[in-house]
Short mmCIF file of C-alpha atoms in Angstrom, two decimals:
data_model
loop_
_atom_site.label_atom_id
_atom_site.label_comp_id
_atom_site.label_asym_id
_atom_site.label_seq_id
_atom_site.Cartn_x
_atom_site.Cartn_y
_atom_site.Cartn_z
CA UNK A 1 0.00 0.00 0.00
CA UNK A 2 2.54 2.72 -0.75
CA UNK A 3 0.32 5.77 -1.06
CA UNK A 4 0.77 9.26 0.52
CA UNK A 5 -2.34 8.28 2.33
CA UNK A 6 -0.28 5.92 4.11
CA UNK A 7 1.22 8.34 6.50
CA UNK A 8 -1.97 8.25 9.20
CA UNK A 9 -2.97 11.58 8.26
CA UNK A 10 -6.46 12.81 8.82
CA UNK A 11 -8.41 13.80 5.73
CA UNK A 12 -10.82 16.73 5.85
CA UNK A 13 -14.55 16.37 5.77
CA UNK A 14 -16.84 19.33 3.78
CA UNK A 15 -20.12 19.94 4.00
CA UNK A 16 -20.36 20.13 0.06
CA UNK A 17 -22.70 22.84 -0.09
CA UNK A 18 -20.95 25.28 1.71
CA UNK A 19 -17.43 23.91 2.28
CA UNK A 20 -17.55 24.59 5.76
CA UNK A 21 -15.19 21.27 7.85
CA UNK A 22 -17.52 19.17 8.97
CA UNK A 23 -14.63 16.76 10.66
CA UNK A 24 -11.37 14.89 9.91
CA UNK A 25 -11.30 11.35 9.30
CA UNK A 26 -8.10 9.11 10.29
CA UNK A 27 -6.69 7.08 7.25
CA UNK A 28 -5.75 3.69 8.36
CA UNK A 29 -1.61 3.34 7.76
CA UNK A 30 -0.23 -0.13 6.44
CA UNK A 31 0.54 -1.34 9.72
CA UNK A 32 -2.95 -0.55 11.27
CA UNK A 33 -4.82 -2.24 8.08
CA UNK A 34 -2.76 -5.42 8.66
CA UNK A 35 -3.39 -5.19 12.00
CA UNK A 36 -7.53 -5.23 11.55
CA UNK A 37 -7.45 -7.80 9.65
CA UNK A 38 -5.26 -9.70 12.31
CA UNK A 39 -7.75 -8.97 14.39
CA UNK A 40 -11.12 -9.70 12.13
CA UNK A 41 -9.45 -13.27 12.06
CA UNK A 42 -9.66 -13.55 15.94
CA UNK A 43 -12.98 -12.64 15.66
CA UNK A 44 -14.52 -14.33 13.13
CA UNK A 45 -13.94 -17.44 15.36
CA UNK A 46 -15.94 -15.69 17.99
CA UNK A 47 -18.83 -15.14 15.40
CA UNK A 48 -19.06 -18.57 13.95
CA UNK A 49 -19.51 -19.45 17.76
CA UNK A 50 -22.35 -17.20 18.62
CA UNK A 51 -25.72 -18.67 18.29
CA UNK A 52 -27.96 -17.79 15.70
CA UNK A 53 -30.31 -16.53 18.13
CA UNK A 54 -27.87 -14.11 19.77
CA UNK A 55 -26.78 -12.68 16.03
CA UNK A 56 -30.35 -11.87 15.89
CA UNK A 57 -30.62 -9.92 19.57
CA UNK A 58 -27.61 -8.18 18.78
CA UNK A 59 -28.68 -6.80 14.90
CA UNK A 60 -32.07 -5.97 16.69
CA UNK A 61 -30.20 -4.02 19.51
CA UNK A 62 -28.34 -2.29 16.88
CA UNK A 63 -31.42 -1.31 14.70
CA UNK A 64 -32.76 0.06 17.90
CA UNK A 65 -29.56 1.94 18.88
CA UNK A 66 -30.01 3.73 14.74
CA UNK A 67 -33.83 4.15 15.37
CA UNK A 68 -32.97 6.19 18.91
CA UNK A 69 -30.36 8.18 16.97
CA UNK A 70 -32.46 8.82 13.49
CA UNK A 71 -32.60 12.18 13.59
CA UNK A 72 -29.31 13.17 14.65
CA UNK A 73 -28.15 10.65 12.14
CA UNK A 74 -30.18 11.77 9.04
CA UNK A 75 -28.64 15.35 9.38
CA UNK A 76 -24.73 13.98 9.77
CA UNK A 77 -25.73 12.58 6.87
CA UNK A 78 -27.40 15.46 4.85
CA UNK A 79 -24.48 17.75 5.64
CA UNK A 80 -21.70 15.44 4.65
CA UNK A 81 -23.16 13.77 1.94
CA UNK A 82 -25.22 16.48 0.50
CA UNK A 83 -28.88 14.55 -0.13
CA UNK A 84 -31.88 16.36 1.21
CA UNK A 85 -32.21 15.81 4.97
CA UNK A 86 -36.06 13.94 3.71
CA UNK A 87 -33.94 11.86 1.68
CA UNK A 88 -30.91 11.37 4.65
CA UNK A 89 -34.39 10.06 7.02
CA UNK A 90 -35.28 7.48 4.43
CA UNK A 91 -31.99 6.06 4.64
CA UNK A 92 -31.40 6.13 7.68
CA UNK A 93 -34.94 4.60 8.28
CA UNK A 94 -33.77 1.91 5.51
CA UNK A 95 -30.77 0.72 7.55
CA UNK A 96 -33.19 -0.16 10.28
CA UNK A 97 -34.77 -2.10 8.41
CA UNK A 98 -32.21 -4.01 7.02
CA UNK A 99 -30.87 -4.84 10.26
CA UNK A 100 -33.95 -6.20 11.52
CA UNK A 101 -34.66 -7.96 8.76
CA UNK A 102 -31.49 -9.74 8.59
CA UNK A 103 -31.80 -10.22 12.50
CA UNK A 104 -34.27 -12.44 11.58
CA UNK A 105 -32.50 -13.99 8.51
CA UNK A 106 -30.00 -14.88 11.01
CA UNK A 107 -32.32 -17.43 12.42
CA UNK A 108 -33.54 -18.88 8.93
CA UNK A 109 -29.87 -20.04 7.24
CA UNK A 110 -31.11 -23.09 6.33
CA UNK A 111 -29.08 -26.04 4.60
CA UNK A 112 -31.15 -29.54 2.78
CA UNK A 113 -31.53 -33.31 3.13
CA UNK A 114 -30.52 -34.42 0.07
CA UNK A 115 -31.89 -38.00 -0.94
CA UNK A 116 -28.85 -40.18 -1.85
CA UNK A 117 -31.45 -43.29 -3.20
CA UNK A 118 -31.36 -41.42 -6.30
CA UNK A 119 -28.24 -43.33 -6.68
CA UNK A 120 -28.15 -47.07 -7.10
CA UNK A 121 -26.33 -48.53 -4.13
CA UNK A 122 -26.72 -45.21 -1.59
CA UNK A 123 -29.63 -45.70 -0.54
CA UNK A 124 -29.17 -46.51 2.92
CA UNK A 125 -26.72 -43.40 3.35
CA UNK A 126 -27.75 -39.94 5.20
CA UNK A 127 -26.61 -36.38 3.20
CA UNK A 128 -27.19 -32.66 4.38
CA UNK A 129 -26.02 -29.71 3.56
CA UNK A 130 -24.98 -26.93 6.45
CA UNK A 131 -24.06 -23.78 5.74
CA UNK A 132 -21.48 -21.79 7.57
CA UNK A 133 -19.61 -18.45 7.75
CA UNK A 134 -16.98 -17.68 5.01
CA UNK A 135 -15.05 -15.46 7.49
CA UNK A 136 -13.96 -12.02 6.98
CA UNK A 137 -16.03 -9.92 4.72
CA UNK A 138 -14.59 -6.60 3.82
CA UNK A 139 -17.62 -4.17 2.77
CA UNK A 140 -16.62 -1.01 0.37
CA UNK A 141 -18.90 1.54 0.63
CA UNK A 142 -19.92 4.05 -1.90
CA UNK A 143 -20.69 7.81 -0.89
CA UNK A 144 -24.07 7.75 -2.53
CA UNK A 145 -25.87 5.88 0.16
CA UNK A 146 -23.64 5.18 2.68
CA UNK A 147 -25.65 4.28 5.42
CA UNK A 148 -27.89 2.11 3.58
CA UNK A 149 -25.31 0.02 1.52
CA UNK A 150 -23.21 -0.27 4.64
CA UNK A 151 -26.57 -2.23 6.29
CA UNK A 152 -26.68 -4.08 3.23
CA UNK A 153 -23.03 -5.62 4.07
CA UNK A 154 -22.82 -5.40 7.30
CA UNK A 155 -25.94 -6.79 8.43
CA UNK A 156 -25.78 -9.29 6.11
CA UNK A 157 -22.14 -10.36 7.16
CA UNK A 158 -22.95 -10.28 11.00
CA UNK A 159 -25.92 -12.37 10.47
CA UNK A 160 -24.01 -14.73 9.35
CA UNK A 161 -21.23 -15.29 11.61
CA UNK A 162 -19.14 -13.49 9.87
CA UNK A 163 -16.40 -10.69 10.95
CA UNK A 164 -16.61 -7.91 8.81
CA UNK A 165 -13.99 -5.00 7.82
CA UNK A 166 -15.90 -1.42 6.81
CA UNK A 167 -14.06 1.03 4.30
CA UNK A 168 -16.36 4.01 4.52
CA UNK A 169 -16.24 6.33 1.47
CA UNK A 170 -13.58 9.17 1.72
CA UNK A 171 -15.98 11.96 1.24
CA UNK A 172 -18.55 11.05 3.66
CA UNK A 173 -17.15 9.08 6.27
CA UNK A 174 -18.64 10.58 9.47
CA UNK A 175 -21.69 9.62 10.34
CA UNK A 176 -20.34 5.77 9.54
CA UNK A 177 -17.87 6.14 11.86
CA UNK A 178 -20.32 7.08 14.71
CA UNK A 179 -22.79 4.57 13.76
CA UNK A 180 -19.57 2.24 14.44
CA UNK A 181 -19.53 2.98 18.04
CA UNK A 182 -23.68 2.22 18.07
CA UNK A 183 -22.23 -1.23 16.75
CA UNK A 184 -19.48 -1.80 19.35
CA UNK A 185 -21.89 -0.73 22.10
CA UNK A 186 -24.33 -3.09 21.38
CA UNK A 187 -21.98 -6.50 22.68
CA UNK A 188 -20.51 -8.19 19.30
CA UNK A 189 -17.36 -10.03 19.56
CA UNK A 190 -14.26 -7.96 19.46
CA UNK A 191 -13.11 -6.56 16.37
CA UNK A 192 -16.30 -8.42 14.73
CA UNK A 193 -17.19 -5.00 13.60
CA UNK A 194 -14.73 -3.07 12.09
CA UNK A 195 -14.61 0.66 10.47
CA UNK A 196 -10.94 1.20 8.61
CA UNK A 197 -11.25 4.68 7.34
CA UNK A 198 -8.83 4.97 4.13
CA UNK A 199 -8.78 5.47 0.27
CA UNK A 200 -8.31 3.39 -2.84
CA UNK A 201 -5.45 2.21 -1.59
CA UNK A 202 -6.65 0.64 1.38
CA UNK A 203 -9.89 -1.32 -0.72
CA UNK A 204 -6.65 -2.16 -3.30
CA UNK A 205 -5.22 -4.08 0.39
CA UNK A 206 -8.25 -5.70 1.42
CA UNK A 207 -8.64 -7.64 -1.91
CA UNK A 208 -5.37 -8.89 -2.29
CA UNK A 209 -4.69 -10.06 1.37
CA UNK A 210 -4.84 -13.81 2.53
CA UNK A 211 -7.01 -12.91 5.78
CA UNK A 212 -9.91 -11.39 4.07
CA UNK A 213 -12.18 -14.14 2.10
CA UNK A 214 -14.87 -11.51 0.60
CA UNK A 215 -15.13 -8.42 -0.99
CA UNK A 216 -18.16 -6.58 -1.44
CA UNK A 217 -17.89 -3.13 -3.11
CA UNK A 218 -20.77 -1.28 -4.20
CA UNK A 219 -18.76 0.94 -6.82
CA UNK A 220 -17.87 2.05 -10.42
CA UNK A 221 -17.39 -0.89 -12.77
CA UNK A 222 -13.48 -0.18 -13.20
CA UNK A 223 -12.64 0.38 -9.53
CA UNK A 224 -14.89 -3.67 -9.89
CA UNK A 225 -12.66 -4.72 -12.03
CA UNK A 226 -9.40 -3.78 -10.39
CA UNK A 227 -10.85 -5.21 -7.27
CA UNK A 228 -11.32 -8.64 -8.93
CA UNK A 229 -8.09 -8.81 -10.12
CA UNK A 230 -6.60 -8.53 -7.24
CA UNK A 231 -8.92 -11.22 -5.35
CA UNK A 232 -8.42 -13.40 -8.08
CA UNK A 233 -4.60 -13.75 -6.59
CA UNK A 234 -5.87 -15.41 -3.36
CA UNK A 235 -9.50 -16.57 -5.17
CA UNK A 236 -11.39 -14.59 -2.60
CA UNK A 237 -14.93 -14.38 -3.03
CA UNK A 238 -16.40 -10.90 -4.72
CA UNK A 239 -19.84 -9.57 -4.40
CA UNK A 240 -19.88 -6.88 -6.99
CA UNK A 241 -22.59 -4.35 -7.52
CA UNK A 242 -21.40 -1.55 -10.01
CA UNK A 243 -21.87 0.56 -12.76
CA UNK A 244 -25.61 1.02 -13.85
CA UNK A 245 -27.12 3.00 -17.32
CA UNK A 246 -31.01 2.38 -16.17
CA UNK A 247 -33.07 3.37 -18.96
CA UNK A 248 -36.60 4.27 -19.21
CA UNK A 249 -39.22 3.19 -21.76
CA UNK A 250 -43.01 5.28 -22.35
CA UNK A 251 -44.76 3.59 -24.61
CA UNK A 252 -47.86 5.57 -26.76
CA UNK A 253 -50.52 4.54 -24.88
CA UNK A 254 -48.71 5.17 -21.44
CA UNK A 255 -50.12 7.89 -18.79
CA UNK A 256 -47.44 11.04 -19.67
CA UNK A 257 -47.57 12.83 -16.50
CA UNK A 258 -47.22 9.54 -14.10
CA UNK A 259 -44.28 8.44 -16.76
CA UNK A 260 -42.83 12.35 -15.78
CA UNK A 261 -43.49 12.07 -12.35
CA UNK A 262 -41.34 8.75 -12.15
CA UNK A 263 -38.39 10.22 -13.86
CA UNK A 264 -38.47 13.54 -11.71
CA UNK A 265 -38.41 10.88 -8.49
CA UNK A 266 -36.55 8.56 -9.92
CA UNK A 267 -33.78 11.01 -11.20
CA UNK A 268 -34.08 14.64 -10.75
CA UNK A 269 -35.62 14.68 -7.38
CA UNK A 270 -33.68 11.92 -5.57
CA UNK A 271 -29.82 11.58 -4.13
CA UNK A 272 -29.24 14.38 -6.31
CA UNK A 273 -28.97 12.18 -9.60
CA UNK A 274 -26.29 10.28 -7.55
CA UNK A 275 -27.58 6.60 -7.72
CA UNK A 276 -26.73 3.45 -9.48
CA UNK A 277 -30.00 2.63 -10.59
CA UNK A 278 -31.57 5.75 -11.24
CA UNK A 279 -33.15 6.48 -14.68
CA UNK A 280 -30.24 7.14 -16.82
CA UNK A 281 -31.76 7.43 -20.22
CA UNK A 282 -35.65 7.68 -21.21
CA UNK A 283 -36.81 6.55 -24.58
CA UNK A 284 -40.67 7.88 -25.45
CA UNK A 285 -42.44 6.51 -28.86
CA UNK A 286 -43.05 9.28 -31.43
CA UNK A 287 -46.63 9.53 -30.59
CA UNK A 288 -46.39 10.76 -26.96
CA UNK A 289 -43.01 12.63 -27.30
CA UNK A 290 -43.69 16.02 -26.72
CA UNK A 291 -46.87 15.70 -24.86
CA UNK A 292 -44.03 13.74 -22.11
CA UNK A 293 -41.29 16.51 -22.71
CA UNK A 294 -43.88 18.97 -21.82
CA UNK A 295 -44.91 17.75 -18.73
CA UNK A 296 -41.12 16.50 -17.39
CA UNK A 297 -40.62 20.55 -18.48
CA UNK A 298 -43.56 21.49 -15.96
CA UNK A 299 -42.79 19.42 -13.01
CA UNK A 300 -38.89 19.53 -13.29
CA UNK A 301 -39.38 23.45 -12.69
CA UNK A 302 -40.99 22.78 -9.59
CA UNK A 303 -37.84 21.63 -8.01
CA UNK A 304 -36.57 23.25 -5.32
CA UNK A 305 -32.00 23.57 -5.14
CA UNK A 306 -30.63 24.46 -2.46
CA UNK A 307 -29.48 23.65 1.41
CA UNK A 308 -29.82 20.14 1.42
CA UNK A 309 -30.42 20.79 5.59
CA UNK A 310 -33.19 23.08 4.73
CA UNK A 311 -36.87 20.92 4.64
CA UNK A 312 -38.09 22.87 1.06
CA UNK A 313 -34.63 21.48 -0.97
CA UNK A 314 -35.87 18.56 -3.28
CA UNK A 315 -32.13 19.03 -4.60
CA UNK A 316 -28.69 19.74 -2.78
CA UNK A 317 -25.52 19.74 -4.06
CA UNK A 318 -23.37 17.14 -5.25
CA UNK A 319 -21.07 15.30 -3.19
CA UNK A 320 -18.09 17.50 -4.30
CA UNK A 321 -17.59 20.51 -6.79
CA UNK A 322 -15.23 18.22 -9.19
CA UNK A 323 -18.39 15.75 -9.49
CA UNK A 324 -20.53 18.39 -10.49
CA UNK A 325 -17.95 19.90 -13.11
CA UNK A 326 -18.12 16.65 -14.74
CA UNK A 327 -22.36 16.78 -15.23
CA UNK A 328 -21.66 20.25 -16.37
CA UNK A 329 -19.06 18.90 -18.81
CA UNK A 330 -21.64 15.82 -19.78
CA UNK A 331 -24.61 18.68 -20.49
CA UNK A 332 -22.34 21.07 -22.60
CA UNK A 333 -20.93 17.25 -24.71
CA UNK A 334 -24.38 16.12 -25.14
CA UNK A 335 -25.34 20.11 -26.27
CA UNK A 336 -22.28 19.79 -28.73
CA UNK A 337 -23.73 16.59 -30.12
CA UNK A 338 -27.43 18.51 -30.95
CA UNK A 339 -29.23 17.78 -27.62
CA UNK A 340 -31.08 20.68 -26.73
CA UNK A 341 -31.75 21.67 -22.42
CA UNK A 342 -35.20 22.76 -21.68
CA UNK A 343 -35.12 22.87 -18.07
CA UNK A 344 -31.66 23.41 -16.47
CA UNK A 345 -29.35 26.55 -15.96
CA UNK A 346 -25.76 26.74 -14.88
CA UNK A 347 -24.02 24.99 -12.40
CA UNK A 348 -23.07 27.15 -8.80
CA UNK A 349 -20.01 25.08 -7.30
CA UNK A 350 -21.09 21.98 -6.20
CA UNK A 351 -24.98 22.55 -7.22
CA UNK A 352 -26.16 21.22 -10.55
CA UNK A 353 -29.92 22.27 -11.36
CA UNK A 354 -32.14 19.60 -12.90
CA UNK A 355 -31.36 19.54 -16.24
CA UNK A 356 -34.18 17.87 -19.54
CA UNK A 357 -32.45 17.25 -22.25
CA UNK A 358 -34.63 17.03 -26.07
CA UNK A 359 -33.49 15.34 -28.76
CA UNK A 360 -30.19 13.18 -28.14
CA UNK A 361 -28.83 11.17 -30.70
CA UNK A 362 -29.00 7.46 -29.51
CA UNK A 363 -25.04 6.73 -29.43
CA UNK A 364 -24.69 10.22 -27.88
CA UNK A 365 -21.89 9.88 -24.88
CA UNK A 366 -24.61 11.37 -22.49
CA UNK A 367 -26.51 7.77 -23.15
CA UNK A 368 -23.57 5.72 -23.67
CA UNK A 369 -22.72 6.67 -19.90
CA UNK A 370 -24.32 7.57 -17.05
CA UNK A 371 -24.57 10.77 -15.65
CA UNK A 372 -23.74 10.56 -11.95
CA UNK A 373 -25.92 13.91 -11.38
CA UNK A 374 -29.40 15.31 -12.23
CA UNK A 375 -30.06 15.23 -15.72
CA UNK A 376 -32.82 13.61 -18.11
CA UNK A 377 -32.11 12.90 -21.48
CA UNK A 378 -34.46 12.36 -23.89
CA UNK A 379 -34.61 9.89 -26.95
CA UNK A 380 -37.64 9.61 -29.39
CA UNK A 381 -38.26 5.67 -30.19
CA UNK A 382 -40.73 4.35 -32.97
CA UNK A 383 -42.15 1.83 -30.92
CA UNK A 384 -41.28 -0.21 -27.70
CA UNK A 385 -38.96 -2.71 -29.46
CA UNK A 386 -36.91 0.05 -30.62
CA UNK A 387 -36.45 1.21 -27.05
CA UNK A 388 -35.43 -2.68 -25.82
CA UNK A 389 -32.66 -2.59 -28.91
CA UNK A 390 -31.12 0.82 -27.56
CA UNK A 391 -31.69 -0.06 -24.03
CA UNK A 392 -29.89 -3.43 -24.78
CA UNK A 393 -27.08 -1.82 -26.35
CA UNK A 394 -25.01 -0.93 -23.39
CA UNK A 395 -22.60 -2.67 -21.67
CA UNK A 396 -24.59 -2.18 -18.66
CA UNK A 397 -27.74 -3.53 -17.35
CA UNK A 398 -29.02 -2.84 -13.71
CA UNK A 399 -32.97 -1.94 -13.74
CA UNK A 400 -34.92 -0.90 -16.61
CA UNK A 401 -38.61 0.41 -16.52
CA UNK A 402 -41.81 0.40 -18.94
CA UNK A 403 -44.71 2.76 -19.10
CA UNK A 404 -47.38 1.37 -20.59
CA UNK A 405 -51.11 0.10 -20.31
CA UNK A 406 -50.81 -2.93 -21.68
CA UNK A 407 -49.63 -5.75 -19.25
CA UNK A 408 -48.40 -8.29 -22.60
CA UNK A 409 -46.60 -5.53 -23.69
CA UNK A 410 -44.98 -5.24 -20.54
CA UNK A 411 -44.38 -8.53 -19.83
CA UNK A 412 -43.15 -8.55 -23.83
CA UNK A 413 -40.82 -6.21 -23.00
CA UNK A 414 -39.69 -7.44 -19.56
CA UNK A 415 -38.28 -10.30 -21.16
CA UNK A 416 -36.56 -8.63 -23.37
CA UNK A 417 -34.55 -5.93 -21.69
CA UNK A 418 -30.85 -7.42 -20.30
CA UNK A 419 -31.22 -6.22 -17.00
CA UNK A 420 -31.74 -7.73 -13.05
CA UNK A 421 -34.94 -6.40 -12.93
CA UNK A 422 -37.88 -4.23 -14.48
CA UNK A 423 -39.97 -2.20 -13.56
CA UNK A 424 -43.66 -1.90 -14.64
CA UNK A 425 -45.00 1.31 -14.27
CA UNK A 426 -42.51 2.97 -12.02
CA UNK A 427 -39.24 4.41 -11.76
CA UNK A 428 -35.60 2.52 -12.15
CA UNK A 429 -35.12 3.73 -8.57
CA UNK A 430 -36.76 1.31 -6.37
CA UNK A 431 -34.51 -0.74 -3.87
CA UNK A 432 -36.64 -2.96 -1.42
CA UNK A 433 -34.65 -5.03 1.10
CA UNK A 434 -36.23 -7.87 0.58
CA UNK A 435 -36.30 -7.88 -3.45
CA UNK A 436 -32.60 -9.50 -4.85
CA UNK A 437 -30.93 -6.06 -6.16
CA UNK A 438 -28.21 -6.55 -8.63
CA UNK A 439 -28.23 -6.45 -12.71
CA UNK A 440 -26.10 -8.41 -16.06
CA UNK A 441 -23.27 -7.84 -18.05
CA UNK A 442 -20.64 -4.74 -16.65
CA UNK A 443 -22.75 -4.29 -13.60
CA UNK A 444 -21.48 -7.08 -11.67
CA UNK A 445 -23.58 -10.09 -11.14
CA UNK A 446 -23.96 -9.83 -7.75
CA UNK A 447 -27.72 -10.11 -6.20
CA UNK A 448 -28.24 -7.94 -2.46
CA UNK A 449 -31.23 -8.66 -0.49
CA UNK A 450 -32.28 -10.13 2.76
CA UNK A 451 -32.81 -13.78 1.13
CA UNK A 452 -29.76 -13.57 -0.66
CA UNK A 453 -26.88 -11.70 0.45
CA UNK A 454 -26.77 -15.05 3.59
CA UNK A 455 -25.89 -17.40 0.72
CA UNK A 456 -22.97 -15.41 -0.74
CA UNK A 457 -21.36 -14.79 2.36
CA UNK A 458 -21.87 -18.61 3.89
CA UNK A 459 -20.05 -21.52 2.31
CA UNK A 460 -21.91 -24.83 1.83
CA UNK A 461 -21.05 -28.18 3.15
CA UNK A 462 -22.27 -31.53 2.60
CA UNK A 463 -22.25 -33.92 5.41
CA UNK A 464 -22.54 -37.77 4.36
CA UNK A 465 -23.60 -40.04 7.63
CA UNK A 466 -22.95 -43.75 5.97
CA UNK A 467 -25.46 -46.01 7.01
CA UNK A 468 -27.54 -43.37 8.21
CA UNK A 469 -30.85 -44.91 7.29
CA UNK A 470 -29.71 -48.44 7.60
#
């Protein structure tokens, strides 16, 4: 890990709005990474000892410990991470969830009876399948939703007996780190709960050491890449959720201003356009083009930028001023290439107004890539199967979503798009905890959810009792 960052200097935390230092946060030197992981070893002994039941008392005590704290916690957030505090609640209010939920996944890690008479001359032999912990889990966390994607991992990894390492993104570290010590109060195992605060570097560590036996890393698809490359040298397990190009299809007979209303939610009007699955790129058939553009026009006006502390902001600012030079950039390329913006203005530092773009080509780079920020762009379709060949023709594939009255066409359609999951009706943006999350192709593979995270991070074995029904 030779870096700069190395050195155990503390890095400066902004609110990104404003600028003012919000905190430092420690970065983890070479010798203190090593020694975590050191320590996650002693501990994930500890876990795979502790009954299921107490797993489950302990991610209960912790949801409790968020829930006490909500408030306080949703406007850390907000100022660090720049998402309207209404938005910060909902994630915050998600994490509980998730920790409940898997407190009672904990209980339910089930393994099978499988019937050996299936083969001639078993028959009077016993086989089951247990599953167990895989160990250390190392969770890298994006500075989108860091909260919720840290409950994703976490929970997940605790539940199942595992000891788990937490990188917490650079940018927004804080209000990690103190739900860290709500963790460590509640009574795990030492060192079963971890927060190593550190850059690129330090996620570069975690993959390629022996004592770590997952990664998870919700990130962009080339810091996945480099990730996996580097577990591949000890074939560590990876649990990759990454880059995303969600697109959007309104059909002609679809209801315009619901169709709107989902892209202003789904896009404009939520994490600041900062989210993997958000709606990316909407395709509308000829027939209901304008009559769509129109009302996105109307209700993206509506938005209100500014202080993302302040309860009237439907937008704040991005997470840093470089991020939001890049949408700028992305809006003037995608101008350059004939787009046209009919809702939008110029960016102020870190603050990026929602931005409509009309009439993109279909290969323009502002649909060939996503635009981490708050912008809508436009592409007129023929007909739905147009939409599916565009849509399909990215090396991405996340969420997709269909507006349309017609439940065969949907269905039609549903089948078609190369994706994880689809969306009838509604917005790219929906992540339940319970639903598998994950998508094809350059965004990973991986699948998060309650009832399914448990089976990547347990390893299955089979248990043969000879003579066992003699």
């Amino acid at each position: 890990m030779k870096n700069p960052l190395t050195d155990g200097r503390a890095l400066l935390v902004h609110n990104p709005g404003t600028g003012a230092v919000l905190g430092e946060m420690p970065v983890a030197t070479e010798d203190e990474a090593r020694a975590a992981v050191r320590a996650a070893q002693d501990a994930r002994t500890a876990m795979a000892a502790t009954p299921a039941h107490e797993r489950a008392r302990l991610l209960a005590k912790v949801a409790d410990g968020i829930a006490a704290r909500a408030e306080e916690l949703a406007r850390d957030l907000a100022a660090e991470n720049g998402k309207p505090i209404r938005q910060t609640r909902e994630e915050v209010a998600a994490a509980v969830r998730i920790f409940r939920g898997f407190a009672g996944e904990a209980t339910r890690i089930f393994g099978r009876q499988i019937p050996l008479d299936a083969v001639p001359g078993l028959e009077n032999h016993l086989a089951v399948t247990v599953r167990e912990p895989i160990g250390v889990v190392a969770a890298i966390v994006p500075f989108n939703y860091p909260v919720e994607l840290w409950a994703h991992k976490a929970a997940a990894a605790l539940a199942a007996g595992n000891a788990v390492i937490v990188k917490p993104p650079e940018k927004c570290p804080l209000t990690l780190m103190e739900i860290g010590r709500i963790i460590e109060a509640a009574g795990f195992p030492e060192a079963a709960h971890q927060i190593v605060p550190g850059g690129p570097e330090l996620a570069r560590f975690l993959a390629s050491t022996d004592g770590v036996q997952m990664i998870s890393l919700t990130g962009s698809t080339a810091a996945g890449k480099a990730l996996a490359e580097l577990a591949a040298g000890t074939l560590k397990r990876t649990h990759l959720e990454l880059g995303g190009n969600d697109a959007l299809i309104v059909c002609a007979d679809a209801d315009v201003e619901r169709a709107a209303e989902a892209v202003v939610l789904g896009r404009l009007a939520r994490g600041n356009g900062q989210i993997c699955c958000a709606v990316k790129r909407v395709y509308v058939e000829d027939g209901v083009y304008d009559a769509f553009a129109e009302a996105l026009e109307a209700q993206a006006r509506k938005l209100v930028v500014g202080d993302q502390l302040d309860e009237a902001t439907d937008v704040g600012p991005l997470i840093t001023e470089p991020a939001a030079v890049a949408v700028d950039q992305a809006i003037r390329a995608a101008v350059s290439d004939g787009a046209r913006v009919v809702v939008g203005g110029p960016r102020d530092g870190a603050f990026v107004p929602p931005t409509v773009l009309v009439d993109v080509a279909p290969h323009a780079e502002a649909v060939a890539e996503e635009i981490f920020g708050p912008v809508a762009p436009l592409l007129r379709v023929s007909d739905a199967l147009e939409a599916v060949r565009l849509a399909n023709d990215s090396p991405y594939g996340l969420q997709a979503a269909i507006f349309t009255r017609d439940i065969g066409r949907a269905f039609s359609v549903a089948r078609r798009l190369q994706v994880g999951a689809v969306v009838i009706n509604g917005s790219t943006a929906l992540r339940a905890e319970n639903l598998p999350f994950g998508g094809v192709k350059l965004t990973g593979g991986a699948r998060e959810g309650l009832h399914d995270t448990l089976l990547d991070m347990t390893e299955q074995k089979t248990i043969i009792v000879m003579d066992g029904l003699a």
